[in-house]
């Protein structure tokens, strides 16, 4: 079955630094979605990427979808304490619409 | 508009019992999906319903079942509970089959 792998599992970042989390699927995706989950909370939708090679920005967050529609990345610049949480990518297959989540990247920030 | 609402928020059950979890989607959303999230892992897909029909099923045993009602609300049922069923159960609604999902706050199920 489809697997979505996400690395790194943990990211410890100095406030003000940049970091990137990566997501890879074993199968071609219809789209990829990114979610953020704060400790004790529920996943909150951030963005959806649909087109091959698509790049979208939300303030300090930059999302990319690979040309083969099998991988994606989230890059955060100038990390702030408000960025703390777990970031999940979720790939949607086109044949059965199952949304498969990666294991997430848990981000902690050193002030 | 209210977001996705789930009930109950917390639940403690004994092994062998059954449980029913409920979900009300965002008004206008026709698709409801259920996920199981174990601590430290990503949500695992259980079911998706669209227009009251099952449109997807994850790798969960037959003890897990669900349904969607005419008003698009949904129930997840789990029979013969096992300790390993302890998890956060998340419901998500979406406008369509391939659009972004909006999650409820979840039901924390503990099986003892």
CSV table of C-alpha atoms in Angstrom, one decimal:
chain,number,residue,atom,x,y,z
A,1,UNK,CA,0.0,0.0,0.0
A,2,UNK,CA,0.9,3.6,-0.1
A,3,UNK,CA,3.5,4.9,2.3
A,4,UNK,CA,4.3,8.5,3.1
A,5,UNK,CA,7.7,9.0,4.7
A,6,UNK,CA,8.6,12.2,6.5
A,7,UNK,CA,12.0,13.3,7.8
A,8,UNK,CA,13.3,14.4,10.1
A,9,UNK,CA,11.2,13.0,13.0
A,10,UNK,CA,12.4,15.8,15.3
A,11,UNK,CA,13.8,19.2,14.5
A,12,UNK,CA,15.3,21.3,17.3
A,13,UNK,CA,15.8,24.8,16.0
A,14,UNK,CA,17.4,28.0,17.4
A,15,UNK,CA,15.0,30.9,17.2
A,16,UNK,CA,15.6,32.8,14.0
A,17,UNK,CA,17.1,29.9,12.1
A,18,UNK,CA,15.6,28.2,9.1
A,19,UNK,CA,14.7,24.5,8.6
A,20,UNK,CA,13.2,22.1,6.1
A,21,UNK,CA,11.1,19.0,6.5
A,22,UNK,CA,10.7,16.5,3.7
A,23,UNK,CA,8.0,14.2,2.6
A,24,UNK,CA,8.2,11.3,0.2
A,25,UNK,CA,5.5,9.0,-1.2
A,26,UNK,CA,5.9,5.5,-2.7
A,27,UNK,CA,3.2,6.3,-5.2
A,28,UNK,CA,2.3,9.3,-7.4
A,29,UNK,CA,-0.2,11.6,-5.6
A,30,UNK,CA,-3.2,13.5,-6.7
A,31,UNK,CA,-2.3,16.2,-4.2
A,32,UNK,CA,-0.4,16.7,-1.0
A,33,UNK,CA,-1.6,18.6,2.0
A,34,UNK,CA,0.2,19.9,5.0
A,35,UNK,CA,-1.1,20.2,8.5
A,36,UNK,CA,0.1,21.5,11.8
A,37,UNK,CA,-0.8,20.0,15.2
A,38,UNK,CA,0.0,21.8,18.4
A,39,UNK,CA,0.6,19.7,21.6
A,40,UNK,CA,-2.8,18.5,22.8
A,41,UNK,CA,-4.5,19.8,19.8
A,42,UNK,CA,-5.9,18.5,16.5
A,43,UNK,CA,-4.3,18.8,13.0
A,44,UNK,CA,-5.0,22.1,11.4
A,45,UNK,CA,-4.9,22.5,7.6
A,46,UNK,CA,-2.1,24.7,6.2
A,47,UNK,CA,-2.0,24.2,2.5
A,48,UNK,CA,-2.7,22.0,-0.5
A,49,UNK,CA,-0.5,21.5,-3.5
A,50,UNK,CA,-1.9,20.0,-6.7
A,51,UNK,CA,0.3,20.8,-9.6
A,52,UNK,CA,3.6,19.2,-10.5
A,53,UNK,CA,6.4,21.5,-9.4
A,54,UNK,CA,4.1,23.8,-7.5
A,55,UNK,CA,5.5,26.3,-5.0
A,56,UNK,CA,3.3,28.1,-2.5
A,57,UNK,CA,4.3,30.6,0.2
A,58,UNK,CA,2.5,31.6,3.4
A,59,UNK,CA,4.5,34.3,5.1
A,60,UNK,CA,7.7,32.5,6.4
A,61,UNK,CA,6.5,29.1,5.2
A,62,UNK,CA,7.4,27.8,1.7
A,63,UNK,CA,5.8,24.6,0.4
A,64,UNK,CA,7.0,22.7,-2.7
A,65,UNK,CA,5.5,19.8,-4.7
A,66,UNK,CA,8.0,17.7,-6.7
A,67,UNK,CA,7.9,17.4,-10.4
A,68,UNK,CA,7.0,13.7,-10.2
A,69,UNK,CA,4.2,14.5,-7.6
A,70,UNK,CA,5.8,12.0,-5.2
A,71,UNK,CA,7.6,14.3,-2.8
A,72,UNK,CA,7.2,17.6,-1.1
A,73,UNK,CA,8.9,19.9,1.3
A,74,UNK,CA,8.1,22.6,3.9
A,75,UNK,CA,10.7,25.3,4.5
A,76,UNK,CA,10.3,27.7,7.4
A,77,UNK,CA,12.5,30.8,7.6
A,78,UNK,CA,13.4,32.8,10.8
A,79,UNK,CA,11.8,30.3,13.1
A,80,UNK,CA,9.7,31.7,15.9
A,81,UNK,CA,8.4,30.1,19.1
A,82,UNK,CA,4.9,30.1,17.6
A,83,UNK,CA,6.2,27.6,15.0
A,84,UNK,CA,6.4,24.9,17.8
A,85,UNK,CA,4.3,21.8,16.9
A,86,UNK,CA,4.2,18.8,14.7
A,87,UNK,CA,4.0,19.3,10.9
A,88,UNK,CA,2.4,16.5,8.9
A,89,UNK,CA,2.3,16.0,5.2
A,90,UNK,CA,-0.6,14.0,3.9
A,91,UNK,CA,-0.7,12.5,0.4
A,92,UNK,CA,-4.0,11.9,-1.5
A,93,UNK,CA,-4.1,9.1,-4.0
A,94,UNK,CA,-6.2,9.7,-7.1
A,95,UNK,CA,-7.6,6.2,-7.4
A,96,UNK,CA,-9.2,5.9,-4.0
A,97,UNK,CA,-9.0,9.3,-2.3
A,98,UNK,CA,-7.3,7.8,0.8
A,99,UNK,CA,-5.3,10.5,2.6
A,100,UNK,CA,-2.1,9.0,4.0
A,101,UNK,CA,-0.3,10.9,6.7
A,102,UNK,CA,3.4,10.9,7.3
A,103,UNK,CA,4.7,10.4,10.9
A,104,UNK,CA,5.3,14.1,11.3
A,105,UNK,CA,8.2,16.4,12.1
A,106,UNK,CA,8.0,17.6,15.7
A,107,UNK,CA,9.6,21.1,16.0
A,108,UNK,CA,10.9,22.6,19.2
A,109,UNK,CA,12.4,26.1,19.3
A,110,UNK,CA,15.3,27.3,21.5
A,111,UNK,CA,14.9,30.9,22.5
B,1,UNK,CA,-20.2,28.7,11.5
B,2,UNK,CA,-19.3,25.9,13.8
B,3,UNK,CA,-16.4,23.7,13.0
B,4,UNK,CA,-16.3,19.9,13.1
B,5,UNK,CA,-17.7,18.8,16.4
B,6,UNK,CA,-17.0,15.4,18.0
B,7,UNK,CA,-18.5,13.7,21.1
B,8,UNK,CA,-17.6,12.7,23.6
B,9,UNK,CA,-14.3,14.4,24.1
B,10,UNK,CA,-13.0,11.7,26.5
B,11,UNK,CA,-14.1,8.1,27.1
B,12,UNK,CA,-12.9,5.3,29.2
B,13,UNK,CA,-14.0,1.7,28.3
B,14,UNK,CA,-13.2,-1.8,29.4
B,15,UNK,CA,-11.7,-4.5,27.2
B,16,UNK,CA,-14.4,-6.3,25.3
B,17,UNK,CA,-16.9,-3.4,25.4
B,18,UNK,CA,-18.1,-1.5,22.4
B,19,UNK,CA,-18.0,2.2,21.7
B,20,UNK,CA,-19.8,4.7,19.5
B,21,UNK,CA,-18.1,8.0,18.6
B,22,UNK,CA,-20.0,10.8,16.9
B,23,UNK,CA,-19.1,13.6,14.5
B,24,UNK,CA,-20.9,16.5,13.0
B,25,UNK,CA,-19.2,18.0,9.9
B,26,UNK,CA,-19.0,21.6,8.9
B,27,UNK,CA,-22.3,22.8,7.4
B,28,UNK,CA,-22.2,22.1,3.6
B,29,UNK,CA,-19.5,19.5,3.8
B,30,UNK,CA,-20.5,16.2,2.3
B,31,UNK,CA,-17.5,14.0,3.2
B,32,UNK,CA,-16.5,12.7,6.6
B,33,UNK,CA,-13.4,10.8,7.3
B,34,UNK,CA,-12.3,9.0,10.5
B,35,UNK,CA,-8.7,8.7,11.7
B,36,UNK,CA,-6.9,7.0,14.6
B,37,UNK,CA,-3.9,8.8,16.1
B,38,UNK,CA,-1.7,7.0,18.5
B,39,UNK,CA,0.7,9.2,20.5
B,40,UNK,CA,3.7,10.1,18.6
B,41,UNK,CA,2.4,9.0,15.2
B,42,UNK,CA,0.5,10.6,12.3
B,43,UNK,CA,-3.3,10.0,11.9
B,44,UNK,CA,-4.1,6.7,10.4
B,45,UNK,CA,-7.0,6.5,7.9
B,46,UNK,CA,-9.9,4.4,9.0
B,47,UNK,CA,-12.9,5.3,6.8
B,48,UNK,CA,-14.2,7.9,4.4
B,49,UNK,CA,-17.8,8.5,3.7
B,50,UNK,CA,-19.2,10.8,0.9
B,51,UNK,CA,-22.9,11.4,0.3
B,52,UNK,CA,-23.7,8.6,2.8
B,53,UNK,CA,-21.7,6.0,1.0
B,54,UNK,CA,-18.4,4.4,2.1
B,55,UNK,CA,-15.7,5.6,-0.3
B,56,UNK,CA,-12.6,4.3,1.4
B,57,UNK,CA,-11.5,1.9,4.1
B,58,UNK,CA,-8.1,1.7,5.8
B,59,UNK,CA,-6.3,-1.4,7.2
B,60,UNK,CA,-8.5,-1.8,10.3
B,61,UNK,CA,-10.2,-5.0,11.4
B,62,UNK,CA,-13.9,-5.6,11.0
B,63,UNK,CA,-14.5,-4.6,14.6
B,64,UNK,CA,-14.4,-1.1,13.2
B,65,UNK,CA,-17.5,0.2,11.4
B,66,UNK,CA,-19.0,3.5,10.5
B,67,UNK,CA,-21.9,5.1,8.8
B,68,UNK,CA,-23.0,8.5,7.6
B,69,UNK,CA,-26.5,9.8,8.1
B,70,UNK,CA,-28.7,11.9,5.7
B,71,UNK,CA,-27.7,15.1,7.6
B,72,UNK,CA,-24.0,14.1,6.9
B,73,UNK,CA,-23.2,13.5,10.5
B,74,UNK,CA,-21.3,10.2,11.2
B,75,UNK,CA,-20.7,7.6,13.7
B,76,UNK,CA,-17.7,5.3,14.3
B,77,UNK,CA,-18.3,2.1,16.1
B,78,UNK,CA,-15.7,-0.2,17.5
B,79,UNK,CA,-16.7,-3.6,18.9
B,80,UNK,CA,-14.8,-5.9,21.3
B,81,UNK,CA,-12.4,-3.2,22.4
B,82,UNK,CA,-8.7,-4.1,22.9
B,83,UNK,CA,-6.1,-2.2,24.9
B,84,UNK,CA,-4.5,-1.3,21.6
B,85,UNK,CA,-7.5,0.6,20.5
B,86,UNK,CA,-6.6,3.4,23.0
B,87,UNK,CA,-6.0,6.4,20.9
B,88,UNK,CA,-7.2,9.8,19.8
B,89,UNK,CA,-10.0,9.3,17.2
B,90,UNK,CA,-10.3,12.2,14.8
B,91,UNK,CA,-13.1,13.1,12.5
B,92,UNK,CA,-12.5,15.3,9.5
B,93,UNK,CA,-15.0,16.9,7.1
B,94,UNK,CA,-14.3,18.2,3.7
B,95,UNK,CA,-16.4,19.8,1.0
B,96,UNK,CA,-15.5,17.1,-1.5
B,97,UNK,CA,-13.5,13.9,-1.8
B,98,UNK,CA,-10.2,15.6,-2.8
B,99,UNK,CA,-10.3,18.9,-0.9
B,100,UNK,CA,-8.7,19.9,2.4
B,101,UNK,CA,-9.8,18.2,5.6
B,102,UNK,CA,-11.0,20.1,8.6
B,103,UNK,CA,-10.5,18.2,11.8
B,104,UNK,CA,-12.5,18.1,15.0
B,105,UNK,CA,-10.9,18.2,18.4
B,106,UNK,CA,-11.0,14.4,18.6
B,107,UNK,CA,-12.3,11.8,21.1
B,108,UNK,CA,-9.6,10.5,23.5
B,109,UNK,CA,-10.5,6.8,24.0
B,110,UNK,CA,-8.8,4.9,26.8
B,111,UNK,CA,-9.4,1.1,27.0
B,112,UNK,CA,-8.5,-0.5,30.4
